[in-house]
Coordinates of C-alpha atoms and ligand atoms in Angstrom, one line a residue:
M1 CA -27.9 23.4 -5.5
Q2 CA -29.4 21.0 -3.3
S3 CA -32.3 20.5 -5.3
H4 CA -30.2 20.1 -8.7
L5 CA -28.1 17.5 -6.9
K6 CA -31.4 15.8 -5.8
L7 CA -32.4 16.0 -9.6
T8 CA -29.2 14.5 -10.7
L9 CA -29.6 11.5 -8.1
V10 CA -33.1 10.8 -9.1
M11 CA -32.1 10.9 -12.8
A12 CA -29.0 8.4 -11.9
A13 CA -31.6 6.2 -10.1
A14 CA -33.7 6.4 -13.0
A15 CA -31.0 5.5 -15.5
L16 CA -30.0 2.8 -13.2
S17 CA -33.1 1.0 -12.7
S18 CA -33.8 1.2 -16.5
S19 CA -30.6 -0.4 -17.2
L20 CA -31.4 -3.1 -14.7
W21 CA -34.5 -3.6 -16.3
A22 CA -33.1 -4.1 -19.8
Q23 CA -30.6 -6.6 -18.3
S24 CA -33.7 -8.6 -16.9
G25 CA -35.8 -8.1 -19.8
P26 CA -36.9 -10.8 -22.0
K27 CA -34.2 -10.3 -24.6
N28 CA -31.3 -10.5 -22.3
Q29 CA -32.8 -13.7 -20.6
A30 CA -32.8 -15.4 -23.9
L31 CA -29.3 -14.3 -24.6
L32 CA -28.5 -15.8 -21.2
E33 CA -30.3 -19.1 -21.9
R34 CA -28.4 -19.3 -25.1
G35 CA -25.2 -18.4 -23.3
K36 CA -25.7 -21.1 -20.8
Y37 CA -26.6 -23.8 -23.3
L38 CA -23.5 -23.2 -25.4
M39 CA -21.0 -22.9 -22.5
N40 CA -22.4 -25.9 -20.5
G41 CA -22.4 -27.5 -23.8
V42 CA -20.4 -27.8 -27.2
V43 CA -18.3 -24.6 -26.6
A44 CA -17.2 -25.8 -23.2
C45 CA -14.8 -23.1 -22.2
G46 CA -14.8 -24.4 -18.8
N47 CA -12.8 -27.5 -20.0
C48 CA -10.0 -25.4 -20.0
H49 CA -11.0 -22.4 -17.8
F50 CA -12.5 -24.2 -14.7
Q51 CA -10.2 -24.0 -11.5
R52 CA -9.1 -27.6 -10.9
D53 CA -7.7 -29.8 -8.0
A54 CA -4.5 -31.5 -8.1
K55 CA -6.4 -34.5 -9.7
G56 CA -7.5 -32.4 -12.4
E57 CA -11.0 -32.7 -11.3
P58 CA -13.0 -29.2 -11.7
L59 CA -13.8 -27.1 -8.5
L60 CA -17.3 -26.2 -9.7
D61 CA -17.7 -23.5 -7.0
K62 CA -14.8 -21.7 -8.3
G63 CA -16.2 -21.6 -11.7
L64 CA -14.2 -19.9 -14.6
S65 CA -11.6 -18.7 -12.6
G66 CA -8.6 -20.4 -14.4
G67 CA -5.2 -21.7 -13.3
F68 CA -5.1 -25.0 -15.2
V69 CA -1.6 -25.2 -16.9
F70 CA -0.8 -26.6 -20.2
D71 CA 2.7 -27.6 -19.8
E72 CA 4.1 -28.4 -23.6
P73 CA 7.5 -28.0 -24.8
P74 CA 6.7 -24.7 -26.7
F75 CA 4.8 -23.1 -23.8
K76 CA 3.8 -23.2 -20.2
A77 CA 0.3 -21.6 -20.4
Y78 CA -2.2 -21.0 -17.7
A79 CA -5.8 -20.7 -18.5
S80 CA -6.9 -17.2 -17.5
N81 CA -9.5 -16.2 -14.8
I82 CA -12.6 -15.4 -17.0
T83 CA -15.0 -14.5 -13.8
P84 CA -16.0 -10.9 -13.4
D85 CA -13.7 -10.3 -10.6
P86 CA -12.3 -6.8 -11.3
E87 CA -8.9 -7.3 -10.1
T88 CA -7.9 -11.1 -11.3
G89 CA -10.6 -11.8 -13.7
I90 CA -12.2 -9.9 -16.7
G91 CA -14.7 -7.7 -14.6
K92 CA -13.2 -4.4 -15.9
W93 CA -13.4 -5.4 -19.6
T94 CA -16.2 -3.8 -21.7
D95 CA -18.2 -6.2 -23.9
A96 CA -16.6 -4.9 -27.1
Q97 CA -13.1 -5.7 -25.4
L98 CA -14.5 -9.1 -24.2
A99 CA -15.8 -9.8 -27.7
K100 CA -12.3 -9.1 -29.4
A101 CA -10.6 -11.0 -26.8
I102 CA -12.7 -14.1 -27.6
R103 CA -13.0 -13.7 -31.6
E104 CA -9.8 -12.2 -32.2
G105 CA -7.4 -13.1 -29.5
I106 CA -6.6 -9.6 -28.6
R107 CA -6.8 -8.2 -25.1
P108 CA -7.8 -4.7 -24.3
D109 CA -3.9 -3.8 -23.9
K110 CA -3.4 -5.1 -27.2
S111 CA -1.3 -8.3 -26.3
V112 CA -2.2 -11.4 -28.2
I113 CA -3.8 -14.4 -26.5
G114 CA -1.4 -17.3 -26.7
P115 CA -2.3 -21.4 -27.2
P116 CA -3.8 -23.5 -26.7
M117 CA -6.8 -21.1 -26.6
P118 CA -8.2 -22.2 -29.7
M119 CA -8.1 -18.8 -31.6
A120 CA -8.6 -20.1 -35.0
F121 CA -12.0 -21.8 -34.4
Y122 CA -13.7 -18.9 -32.6
R123 CA -13.4 -16.2 -35.5
N124 CA -16.5 -17.5 -37.0
L125 CA -18.7 -17.2 -33.8
S126 CA -21.6 -15.4 -34.8
D127 CA -22.6 -11.7 -33.5
D128 CA -25.4 -13.2 -31.7
D129 CA -23.6 -16.3 -30.0
L130 CA -20.6 -14.2 -28.9
A131 CA -23.1 -11.7 -27.1
A132 CA -24.7 -14.8 -25.6
I133 CA -21.3 -16.0 -24.2
I134 CA -20.4 -12.6 -23.0
A135 CA -24.1 -12.2 -21.1
Y136 CA -23.3 -15.7 -19.7
L137 CA -19.8 -14.6 -18.4
R138 CA -21.1 -11.4 -16.8
A139 CA -23.7 -13.2 -15.2
Q140 CA -21.0 -15.6 -13.1
K141 CA -20.0 -15.1 -9.7
P142 CA -16.6 -13.1 -9.5
V143 CA -13.9 -15.3 -8.0
R144 CA -10.6 -13.6 -7.1
H145 CA -7.7 -15.8 -8.2
V146 CA -4.6 -14.7 -9.2
V147 CA -3.2 -17.0 -12.3
P148 CA 0.4 -17.0 -13.1
K149 CA 1.5 -15.4 -16.3
S150 CA 1.9 -17.8 -19.3
T151 CA 5.5 -18.1 -20.9
Y152 CA 6.0 -18.8 -24.5
N153 CA 9.2 -20.4 -26.0
I154 CA 7.6 -19.6 -29.6
P155 CA 6.8 -16.2 -30.9
L156 CA 3.2 -15.4 -30.9
P157 CA 1.7 -14.0 -34.1
P158 CA 0.9 -10.5 -34.2
N159 CA -3.0 -11.3 -34.7
Y160 CA -4.8 -14.3 -35.9
G161 CA -6.3 -12.3 -38.9
P162 CA -7.8 -8.9 -39.8
P163 CA -10.4 -7.3 -37.5
I164 CA -13.8 -8.7 -37.7
Q165 CA -16.8 -6.5 -38.5
Q166 CA -19.7 -8.9 -38.4
V167 CA -20.6 -12.4 -38.3
R168 CA -24.1 -13.6 -39.2
A169 CA -25.7 -16.6 -37.8
T170 CA -25.7 -19.7 -39.6
S171 CA -29.3 -21.1 -39.9
P172 CA -29.9 -24.7 -38.2
R173 CA -32.0 -25.2 -40.9
D174 CA -29.1 -26.1 -43.1
K175 CA -28.3 -29.2 -41.3
V176 CA -24.6 -29.9 -42.4
K177 CA -23.6 -26.3 -42.3
Y178 CA -24.8 -25.8 -39.0
G179 CA -23.0 -29.0 -37.9
A180 CA -20.2 -27.6 -39.2
Y181 CA -20.5 -24.5 -37.5
L182 CA -20.9 -26.3 -34.1
V183 CA -17.9 -28.4 -34.7
E184 CA -16.1 -25.1 -35.1
I185 CA -17.2 -23.3 -32.3
G186 CA -16.6 -26.6 -30.3
H187 CA -13.1 -26.6 -31.3
C188 CA -13.3 -30.3 -32.1
M189 CA -10.5 -30.2 -34.7
E190 CA -8.0 -28.4 -32.5
C191 CA -7.6 -32.1 -30.9
H192 CA -8.8 -34.2 -33.8
T193 CA -6.5 -32.9 -36.4
P194 CA -2.7 -33.6 -36.6
R195 CA 0.1 -31.2 -36.0
D196 CA 3.3 -30.5 -38.0
E197 CA 6.8 -30.1 -36.2
K198 CA 6.2 -26.6 -35.3
G199 CA 2.9 -27.4 -33.7
M200 CA 0.5 -25.9 -36.2
L201 CA -2.6 -28.0 -37.3
R202 CA -2.1 -29.8 -40.5
L203 CA -5.5 -28.7 -42.0
S204 CA -5.0 -30.9 -45.1
Q205 CA -5.6 -33.6 -42.7
L206 CA -8.6 -32.2 -41.0
G207 CA -10.1 -34.7 -38.5
A208 CA -7.7 -37.5 -38.9
G209 CA -6.7 -37.6 -35.3
G210 CA -3.5 -38.9 -34.0
Q211 CA -2.6 -36.1 -31.5
H212 CA -1.1 -37.3 -28.3
F213 CA -2.5 -36.1 -24.9
P214 CA -0.4 -37.1 -21.9
G215 CA -2.2 -36.5 -18.2
P216 CA -2.8 -38.2 -15.3
W217 CA -5.0 -40.7 -17.2
G218 CA -1.8 -42.0 -19.1
T219 CA -1.7 -40.8 -22.8
S220 CA -4.8 -40.6 -25.0
V221 CA -4.7 -40.1 -28.7
S222 CA -7.3 -38.5 -30.6
R223 CA -9.4 -40.6 -32.9
N224 CA -10.1 -40.3 -36.6
L225 CA -13.4 -38.4 -37.3
T226 CA -13.7 -39.0 -40.8
P227 CA -15.5 -41.4 -42.7
H228 CA -12.7 -43.7 -43.4
E229 CA -12.4 -47.5 -42.2
T230 CA -9.8 -46.3 -39.6
G231 CA -12.5 -43.6 -38.9
L232 CA -16.2 -43.3 -38.0
K233 CA -17.2 -45.2 -41.4
N234 CA -18.5 -48.3 -39.8
A235 CA -19.8 -46.4 -36.6
S236 CA -23.8 -45.8 -36.4
D237 CA -24.9 -42.4 -35.6
A238 CA -26.2 -43.4 -32.2
Q239 CA -22.6 -45.0 -31.6
I240 CA -20.9 -41.8 -32.5
E241 CA -23.5 -39.8 -30.2
R242 CA -22.9 -42.1 -27.5
A243 CA -19.1 -41.6 -27.8
I244 CA -19.7 -37.6 -27.5
R245 CA -21.9 -37.7 -24.7
E246 CA -20.7 -40.3 -22.7
G247 CA -17.2 -41.1 -23.6
V248 CA -17.7 -44.6 -24.4
D249 CA -16.5 -45.8 -28.0
P250 CA -18.3 -48.2 -30.4
T251 CA -16.5 -51.4 -28.9
G252 CA -17.7 -50.5 -25.4
Q253 CA -14.6 -49.1 -24.2
A254 CA -14.3 -46.0 -22.0
L255 CA -12.7 -42.9 -23.7
K256 CA -10.2 -40.7 -21.7
P257 CA -9.9 -37.3 -21.2
P258 CA -9.2 -34.2 -22.1
M259 CA -12.3 -34.4 -24.4
G260 CA -15.0 -32.7 -22.2
Y261 CA -17.7 -35.5 -22.2
P262 CA -19.4 -34.0 -19.3
F263 CA -20.2 -30.8 -21.1
Y264 CA -21.2 -32.6 -24.5
K265 CA -23.8 -34.5 -22.6
T266 CA -25.9 -31.7 -22.8
I267 CA -25.9 -31.0 -26.4
S268 CA -29.5 -31.2 -27.8
N269 CA -30.6 -33.9 -30.1
E270 CA -31.0 -31.7 -33.1
D271 CA -27.5 -30.0 -32.7
M272 CA -26.0 -33.4 -32.2
S273 CA -27.6 -34.9 -35.3
A274 CA -26.3 -31.8 -37.2
I275 CA -22.9 -32.5 -35.8
V276 CA -22.8 -36.1 -37.0
A277 CA -24.1 -35.2 -40.3
Y278 CA -21.4 -32.8 -40.9
L279 CA -18.7 -35.6 -39.7
R280 CA -20.1 -37.9 -42.2
T281 CA -19.0 -35.2 -44.8
L282 CA -15.5 -35.0 -44.1
K283 CA -13.3 -36.3 -46.5
P284 CA -12.1 -39.9 -45.5
L285 CA -8.6 -40.0 -44.4
A286 CA -6.4 -42.7 -43.0
F287 CA -5.8 -42.4 -39.1
A288 CA -2.9 -39.8 -38.8
G289 CA -1.6 -41.4 -35.6
K290 CA 0.2 -44.7 -35.0
H291 CA -1.5 -47.2 -32.6
Ligands
HEC1 C1 -8.1 -25.3 -25.2 C2 -8.2 -24.7 -23.8 C3 -9.0 -23.4 -24.1 C4 -10.1 -23.0 -24.2 C5 -11.2 -24.2 -24.9 C6 -10.4 -21.8 -24.1 N1 -9.4 -21.1 -23.6 FE1 -9.6 -18.9 -23.2 N2 -7.6 -19.2 -22.7 C7 -6.8 -20.4 -22.6 C8 -5.6 -20.3 -22.0 C9 -4.5 -21.1 -21.8 C10 -5.3 -18.7 -22.0 C11 -4.2 -17.7 -21.4 C12 -3.3 -17.6 -22.7 C13 -2.1 -16.8 -22.5 O1 -1.8 -16.6 -21.4 O2 -2.0 -16.0 -23.5 C14 -6.8 -18.0 -22.1 C15 -7.1 -16.9 -22.4 C16 -8.4 -16.4 -22.4 C17 -8.8 -15.0 -22.2 C18 -7.9 -13.7 -22.0 C19 -7.7 -13.5 -20.4 C20 -7.0 -12.7 -19.9 O3 -7.0 -12.0 -18.8 O4 -6.0 -12.4 -20.6 C21 -10.1 -15.0 -22.4 C22 -10.9 -13.5 -22.1 C23 -10.8 -16.3 -22.8 N3 -9.5 -17.2 -22.6 C24 -11.9 -16.5 -22.8 C25 -12.3 -17.9 -23.4 C26 -13.8 -18.1 -23.7 C27 -14.9 -17.3 -23.7 C28 -13.7 -19.6 -24.2 C29 -14.7 -20.1 -24.8 C30 -15.4 -19.6 -26.1 C31 -12.3 -20.1 -24.1 N4 -11.7 -19.1 -23.4 C32 -11.9 -21.2 -24.3 C33 -7.3 -21.7 -22.8 C34 -8.6 -22.0 -23.5
HEC2 C1 -9.4 -31.4 -25.9 C2 -9.2 -32.4 -26.9 C3 -10.5 -32.7 -27.6 C4 -11.7 -32.0 -28.0 C5 -11.8 -30.7 -27.8 C6 -12.5 -33.0 -28.5 N1 -12.0 -34.1 -28.7 FE1 -13.0 -35.9 -29.2 N2 -11.6 -37.0 -28.6 C7 -10.5 -36.7 -27.9 C8 -9.7 -37.8 -27.5 C9 -8.1 -37.7 -26.9 C10 -10.3 -38.9 -28.0 C11 -10.0 -40.6 -27.8 C12 -9.9 -40.7 -26.2 C13 -9.5 -42.2 -25.9 O1 -8.8 -43.0 -26.9 O2 -9.7 -42.6 -24.9 C14 -11.5 -38.4 -28.5 C15 -12.5 -39.3 -29.1 C16 -13.6 -38.8 -29.9 C17 -14.6 -39.7 -30.3 C18 -14.6 -41.1 -30.5 C19 -14.1 -41.7 -31.7 C20 -14.2 -43.3 -31.9 O3 -13.6 -43.7 -32.8 O4 -14.9 -44.2 -30.9 C21 -15.6 -39.0 -31.0 C22 -16.8 -39.5 -31.8 C23 -15.1 -37.6 -30.9 N3 -13.7 -37.6 -30.0 C24 -15.6 -36.3 -31.3 C25 -15.7 -35.2 -30.8 C26 -16.4 -34.0 -31.3 C27 -17.6 -34.0 -32.2 C28 -15.8 -33.0 -30.6 C29 -16.2 -31.5 -30.7 C30 -17.6 -31.3 -30.3 C31 -14.6 -33.4 -29.9 N4 -14.4 -34.7 -30.1 C32 -13.8 -32.6 -29.3 C33 -10.0 -35.5 -28.0 C34 -10.7 -34.3 -28.0

């Protein structure tokens, strides 16, 4: 009996150390690096999920522990705690459950994640990038932080589309297509496309700007990203890159939040150049807002 128990323990220890080895192996290291690059850069989940102080400044040591409130007429939504805390975060979710939540907007209890989490733009996250984001989330420090429950005065959809089986990676060699992928997983168009009376994005005016963002900074209005005179037609590539990375527009004026400039600073030159190449291919449209 005793030796049997001992054997079981030895086997359990072997299984544990081999899984630890797998986690620190080169493949996982590469996943984690990719996850870090995406999360600190174009994907910028932290722009919504960071815990913030009263002035809206991110409390970096509290990580992605949520609580930031989006108080809009159709909803009062609180960004969730997505640190690995087992009680108040996502610590008990499996990788498959996390994948379904991020890419399809469905939680393990089958409830639907509401706006402003940009669900429409995450459906195309490649399997590899999704795994990288999950590896990154798992590697974060667990932070205990209870976030209030969101309330929605609009009915949430039953889902955001059919279940997703597999999404292949887009090759960076196809520059414009890869730029489109980055703009999608960076949910740029969630802010840069006008909305109809029901709050839905007017996709026929993709990139034409005009959404209003009130905040401690006053009100900012998203700009027109299409190659139109009222958009980016006359801006050079360098000027567009500077706007995204540093938050300074072509006239030298500082750009206001909520765009996540500090995240976008870390986007690589190749990826930035792909983003700009894609923006140049958008249909030219007049600015959708009023000045
Ligand atoms: C524009 C803001 C925004 C962005 C960007 C965003 N989220 Fe969210 N997220 C939210 C809000 C708000 C909720 C809560 C919605 C609700 O209560 O239904 C949420 C909910 C979640 C949940 C559900 C957690 C739970 O306990 O119910 C997960 C998981 C999640 N987000 C992960 C992510 C990841 C990973 C990213 C980046 C790939 C991301 N989010 C980007 C705003 C955002
Ligand atoms: C959370 C909302 C939000 C997101 C996400 C967002 N933006 Fe913006 N963006 C804005 C707002 C608002 C402004 C204008 C700020 C101002 O006028 O002070 C702006 C300004 C810009 C400008 C300056 C344009 C000009 O005419 O000078 C560029 C370029 C830009 N965004 C590109 C992007 C790209 C590319 C992404 C995705 C990687 C992105 N934005 C994501 C809200 C957003």
